[in-house]
Amino acid sequence: MRRLGLVITPALLLAACGGEEEADVTYSGEGEQWEATLEMTEVSGNNDSDQSMVEHAFTITYQGEETDLLGDDDTGEITAGYLSEDGEASSSFEFNRQTLNDPTFEDSRNLSAEITDVTAEDTIEVFIEWDGENEETFEIKPSE
């Protein structure tokens, strides 16, 4: 009987973990030097609250040479975010020559579904500032 328990337990763990959830809405687009993706996935509230949450997975990728992101002192900083009718979210990324091995930057956060009432018809504005003197703004739209 003990052997049966060892076989069932991993199977139950795999079933409970499941696969990655597919995004409910995905926005994407590109500007002159950057491309961006925003995936929104509804997640269940935790046990303490019945409040529904939406995971926002925001990814930006620089389309130029990685070294162009570095300043004279071989460090860099990016502030990137997005605006919708319901509000704004932004993140900052700091890096140097040693840590910059891919010009893709990601941020993920859970926000209340009540304050992120974005639909598949909405357009979202992305803003990116880097190297203290460069900026780009462009729109991302729902992917089909």
PDB file of C-alpha atoms in Angstrom:
ATOM      1  CA  MET A   1       0.000   0.000   0.000  1.00  0.00           C
ATOM      2  CA  ARG A   2       2.877   2.340   0.701  1.00  0.00           C
ATOM      3  CA  ARG A   3       4.135   1.915  -2.853  1.00  0.00           C
ATOM      4  CA  LEU A   4       0.732   2.928  -4.245  1.00  0.00           C
ATOM      5  CA  GLY A   5       0.872   6.156  -2.222  1.00  0.00           C
ATOM      6  CA  LEU A   6       4.216   7.069  -3.793  1.00  0.00           C
ATOM      7  CA  VAL A   7       2.741   6.684  -7.268  1.00  0.00           C
ATOM      8  CA  ILE A   8      -0.465   8.592  -6.552  1.00  0.00           C
ATOM      9  CA  THR A   9       1.166  11.531  -4.785  1.00  0.00           C
ATOM     10  CA  PRO A  10       3.277  12.747  -7.753  1.00  0.00           C
ATOM     11  CA  ALA A  11       0.299  12.309 -10.063  1.00  0.00           C
ATOM     12  CA  LEU A  12      -1.861  14.438  -7.772  1.00  0.00           C
ATOM     13  CA  LEU A  13       0.833  17.100  -7.578  1.00  0.00           C
ATOM     14  CA  LEU A  14       1.085  17.273 -11.355  1.00  0.00           C
ATOM     15  CA  ALA A  15      -2.688  17.512 -11.726  1.00  0.00           C
ATOM     16  CA  ALA A  16      -2.923  20.244  -9.071  1.00  0.00           C
ATOM     17  CA  CYS A  17      -0.145  22.333 -10.624  1.00  0.00           C
ATOM     18  CA  GLY A  18      -1.621  22.110 -14.107  1.00  0.00           C
ATOM     19  CA  GLY A  19      -0.169  23.966 -17.063  1.00  0.00           C
ATOM     20  CA  GLU A  20       0.291  27.648 -17.566  1.00  0.00           C
ATOM     21  CA  GLU A  21      -2.921  29.578 -17.968  1.00  0.00           C
ATOM     22  CA  GLU A  22      -3.480  31.150 -21.347  1.00  0.00           C
ATOM     23  CA  ALA A  23      -3.902  34.919 -21.318  1.00  0.00           C
ATOM     24  CA  ASP A  24      -7.484  36.184 -21.487  1.00  0.00           C
ATOM     25  CA  VAL A  25      -6.425  39.249 -23.499  1.00  0.00           C
ATOM     26  CA  THR A  26      -3.076  39.927 -25.185  1.00  0.00           C
ATOM     27  CA  TYR A  27      -2.038  43.332 -26.521  1.00  0.00           C
ATOM     28  CA  SER A  28       0.999  43.828 -28.721  1.00  0.00           C
ATOM     29  CA  GLY A  29       2.621  46.444 -30.886  1.00  0.00           C
ATOM     30  CA  GLU A  30       5.848  48.148 -31.735  1.00  0.00           C
ATOM     31  CA  GLY A  31       7.382  51.554 -32.077  1.00  0.00           C
ATOM     32  CA  GLU A  32      10.525  52.635 -33.868  1.00  0.00           C
ATOM     33  CA  GLN A  33      12.945  51.062 -31.369  1.00  0.00           C
ATOM     34  CA  TRP A  34      10.821  48.957 -29.004  1.00  0.00           C
ATOM     35  CA  GLU A  35       8.122  46.308 -29.109  1.00  0.00           C
ATOM     36  CA  ALA A  36       5.755  45.544 -26.264  1.00  0.00           C
ATOM     37  CA  THR A  37       3.342  42.849 -25.157  1.00  0.00           C
ATOM     38  CA  LEU A  38       0.807  42.993 -22.341  1.00  0.00           C
ATOM     39  CA  GLU A  39      -0.964  39.782 -21.342  1.00  0.00           C
ATOM     40  CA  MET A  40      -3.866  39.949 -18.911  1.00  0.00           C
ATOM     41  CA  THR A  41      -5.066  36.790 -17.203  1.00  0.00           C
ATOM     42  CA  GLU A  42      -7.835  36.612 -14.626  1.00  0.00           C
ATOM     43  CA  VAL A  43      -6.694  34.772 -11.510  1.00  0.00           C
ATOM     44  CA  SER A  44      -8.735  33.577  -8.561  1.00  0.00           C
ATOM     45  CA  GLY A  45      -8.683  35.568  -5.377  1.00  0.00           C
ATOM     46  CA  ASN A  46      -6.741  34.173  -2.437  1.00  0.00           C
ATOM     47  CA  ASN A  47      -8.419  32.492   0.534  1.00  0.00           C
ATOM     48  CA  ASP A  48      -8.528  35.733   2.534  1.00  0.00           C
ATOM     49  CA  SER A  49     -10.585  37.551  -0.063  1.00  0.00           C
ATOM     50  CA  ASP A  50     -13.056  36.775  -2.777  1.00  0.00           C
ATOM     51  CA  GLN A  51     -11.777  39.703  -4.793  1.00  0.00           C
ATOM     52  CA  SER A  52     -10.976  38.815  -8.358  1.00  0.00           C
ATOM     53  CA  MET A  53      -7.502  39.742  -9.606  1.00  0.00           C
ATOM     54  CA  VAL A  54      -5.976  40.196 -13.047  1.00  0.00           C
ATOM     55  CA  GLU A  55      -2.335  39.306 -13.665  1.00  0.00           C
ATOM     56  CA  HIS A  56      -0.603  41.840 -15.910  1.00  0.00           C
ATOM     57  CA  ALA A  57       2.494  40.413 -17.641  1.00  0.00           C
ATOM     58  CA  PHE A  58       4.222  43.324 -19.382  1.00  0.00           C
ATOM     59  CA  THR A  59       7.210  42.688 -21.671  1.00  0.00           C
ATOM     60  CA  ILE A  60       9.273  45.169 -23.676  1.00  0.00           C
ATOM     61  CA  THR A  61      12.091  44.328 -26.092  1.00  0.00           C
ATOM     62  CA  TYR A  62      14.647  46.732 -27.510  1.00  0.00           C
ATOM     63  CA  GLN A  63      15.090  46.218 -31.247  1.00  0.00           C
ATOM     64  CA  GLY A  64      18.492  47.910 -31.540  1.00  0.00           C
ATOM     65  CA  GLU A  65      21.946  46.958 -30.301  1.00  0.00           C
ATOM     66  CA  GLU A  66      22.080  46.072 -26.599  1.00  0.00           C
ATOM     67  CA  THR A  67      25.088  48.341 -26.098  1.00  0.00           C
ATOM     68  CA  ASP A  68      22.970  51.341 -27.202  1.00  0.00           C
ATOM     69  CA  LEU A  69      21.069  50.988 -23.922  1.00  0.00           C
ATOM     70  CA  LEU A  70      24.221  51.571 -21.857  1.00  0.00           C
ATOM     71  CA  GLY A  71      25.388  55.024 -20.844  1.00  0.00           C
ATOM     72  CA  ASP A  72      28.987  56.268 -20.732  1.00  0.00           C
ATOM     73  CA  ASP A  73      29.493  54.513 -17.390  1.00  0.00           C
ATOM     74  CA  ASP A  74      28.291  51.128 -18.776  1.00  0.00           C
ATOM     75  CA  THR A  75      25.058  51.263 -16.791  1.00  0.00           C
ATOM     76  CA  GLY A  76      21.516  51.850 -17.909  1.00  0.00           C
ATOM     77  CA  GLU A  77      18.032  52.505 -16.624  1.00  0.00           C
ATOM     78  CA  ILE A  78      14.682  52.116 -18.309  1.00  0.00           C
ATOM     79  CA  THR A  79      11.298  53.314 -17.116  1.00  0.00           C
ATOM     80  CA  ALA A  80       8.457  51.702 -18.995  1.00  0.00           C
ATOM     81  CA  GLY A  81       4.742  51.479 -18.518  1.00  0.00           C
ATOM     82  CA  TYR A  82       1.329  51.641 -20.032  1.00  0.00           C
ATOM     83  CA  LEU A  83      -1.757  53.803 -19.815  1.00  0.00           C
ATOM     84  CA  SER A  84      -5.338  52.697 -20.187  1.00  0.00           C
ATOM     85  CA  GLU A  85      -8.625  54.427 -19.469  1.00  0.00           C
ATOM     86  CA  ASP A  86      -8.511  52.927 -15.977  1.00  0.00           C
ATOM     87  CA  GLY A  87      -5.052  54.011 -14.933  1.00  0.00           C
ATOM     88  CA  GLU A  88      -1.328  53.643 -15.331  1.00  0.00           C
ATOM     89  CA  ALA A  89       1.277  51.043 -14.395  1.00  0.00           C
ATOM     90  CA  SER A  90       5.033  51.518 -14.714  1.00  0.00           C
ATOM     91  CA  SER A  91       8.270  49.752 -13.824  1.00  0.00           C
ATOM     92  CA  SER A  92      11.938  50.677 -13.680  1.00  0.00           C
ATOM     93  CA  PHE A  93      14.782  48.431 -14.757  1.00  0.00           C
ATOM     94  CA  GLU A  94      18.439  49.046 -13.887  1.00  0.00           C
ATOM     95  CA  PHE A  95      21.296  47.119 -15.446  1.00  0.00           C
ATOM     96  CA  ASN A  96      24.971  47.209 -16.376  1.00  0.00           C
ATOM     97  CA  ARG A  97      27.164  45.633 -19.031  1.00  0.00           C
ATOM     98  CA  GLN A  98      27.493  42.400 -17.009  1.00  0.00           C
ATOM     99  CA  THR A  99      23.771  41.946 -16.356  1.00  0.00           C
ATOM    100  CA  LEU A 100      22.500  43.032 -19.770  1.00  0.00           C
ATOM    101  CA  ASN A 101      22.483  39.744 -21.671  1.00  0.00           C
ATOM    102  CA  ASP A 102      19.121  40.177 -23.398  1.00  0.00           C
ATOM    103  CA  PRO A 103      17.336  43.439 -24.289  1.00  0.00           C
ATOM    104  CA  THR A 104      13.997  42.051 -23.051  1.00  0.00           C
ATOM    105  CA  PHE A 105      12.549  43.372 -19.801  1.00  0.00           C
ATOM    106  CA  GLU A 106       9.564  41.819 -18.011  1.00  0.00           C
ATOM    107  CA  ASP A 107       7.303  42.783 -15.151  1.00  0.00           C
ATOM    108  CA  SER A 108       4.335  40.926 -13.734  1.00  0.00           C
ATOM    109  CA  ARG A 109       1.839  42.059 -11.120  1.00  0.00           C
ATOM    110  CA  ASN A 110      -1.649  41.248  -9.932  1.00  0.00           C
ATOM    111  CA  LEU A 111      -4.128  44.102  -9.922  1.00  0.00           C
ATOM    112  CA  SER A 112      -7.722  44.180  -8.767  1.00  0.00           C
ATOM    113  CA  ALA A 113     -10.148  43.311 -11.555  1.00  0.00           C
ATOM    114  CA  GLU A 114     -12.312  46.208 -10.379  1.00  0.00           C
ATOM    115  CA  ILE A 115      -9.671  48.802 -11.281  1.00  0.00           C
ATOM    116  CA  THR A 116      -8.442  47.141 -14.482  1.00  0.00           C
ATOM    117  CA  ASP A 117     -11.591  47.049 -16.522  1.00  0.00           C
ATOM    118  CA  VAL A 118      -9.867  46.820 -19.904  1.00  0.00           C
ATOM    119  CA  THR A 119     -11.602  45.115 -22.782  1.00  0.00           C
ATOM    120  CA  ALA A 120     -10.394  43.486 -25.982  1.00  0.00           C
ATOM    121  CA  GLU A 121     -11.540  46.570 -27.925  1.00  0.00           C
ATOM    122  CA  ASP A 122      -9.345  49.018 -25.990  1.00  0.00           C
ATOM    123  CA  THR A 123      -6.033  50.433 -27.169  1.00  0.00           C
ATOM    124  CA  ILE A 124      -3.276  50.881 -24.618  1.00  0.00           C
ATOM    125  CA  GLU A 125      -0.504  53.482 -24.791  1.00  0.00           C
ATOM    126  CA  VAL A 126       3.019  52.311 -23.936  1.00  0.00           C
ATOM    127  CA  PHE A 127       5.724  54.744 -22.821  1.00  0.00           C
ATOM    128  CA  ILE A 128       9.418  53.980 -22.502  1.00  0.00           C
ATOM    129  CA  GLU A 129      12.242  56.254 -21.322  1.00  0.00           C
ATOM    130  CA  TRP A 130      15.877  55.141 -21.391  1.00  0.00           C
ATOM    131  CA  ASP A 131      19.388  56.468 -21.051  1.00  0.00           C
ATOM    132  CA  GLY A 132      18.028  59.614 -19.407  1.00  0.00           C
ATOM    133  CA  GLU A 133      17.385  61.329 -22.718  1.00  0.00           C
ATOM    134  CA  ASN A 134      15.479  58.992 -25.032  1.00  0.00           C
ATOM    135  CA  GLU A 135      11.778  58.249 -25.028  1.00  0.00           C
ATOM    136  CA  GLU A 136       9.253  56.507 -27.195  1.00  0.00           C
ATOM    137  CA  THR A 137       5.474  56.256 -27.017  1.00  0.00           C
ATOM    138  CA  PHE A 138       3.304  53.945 -29.101  1.00  0.00           C
ATOM    139  CA  GLU A 139       0.033  52.039 -28.954  1.00  0.00           C
ATOM    140  CA  ILE A 140      -0.514  48.346 -28.477  1.00  0.00           C
ATOM    141  CA  LYS A 141      -3.707  46.688 -29.627  1.00  0.00           C
ATOM    142  CA  PRO A 142      -5.402  43.364 -28.961  1.00  0.00           C
ATOM    143  CA  SER A 143      -3.742  40.479 -30.777  1.00  0.00           C
ATOM    144  CA  GLU A 144      -5.899  38.145 -32.763  1.00  0.00           C
TER     145      GLU A 144
END
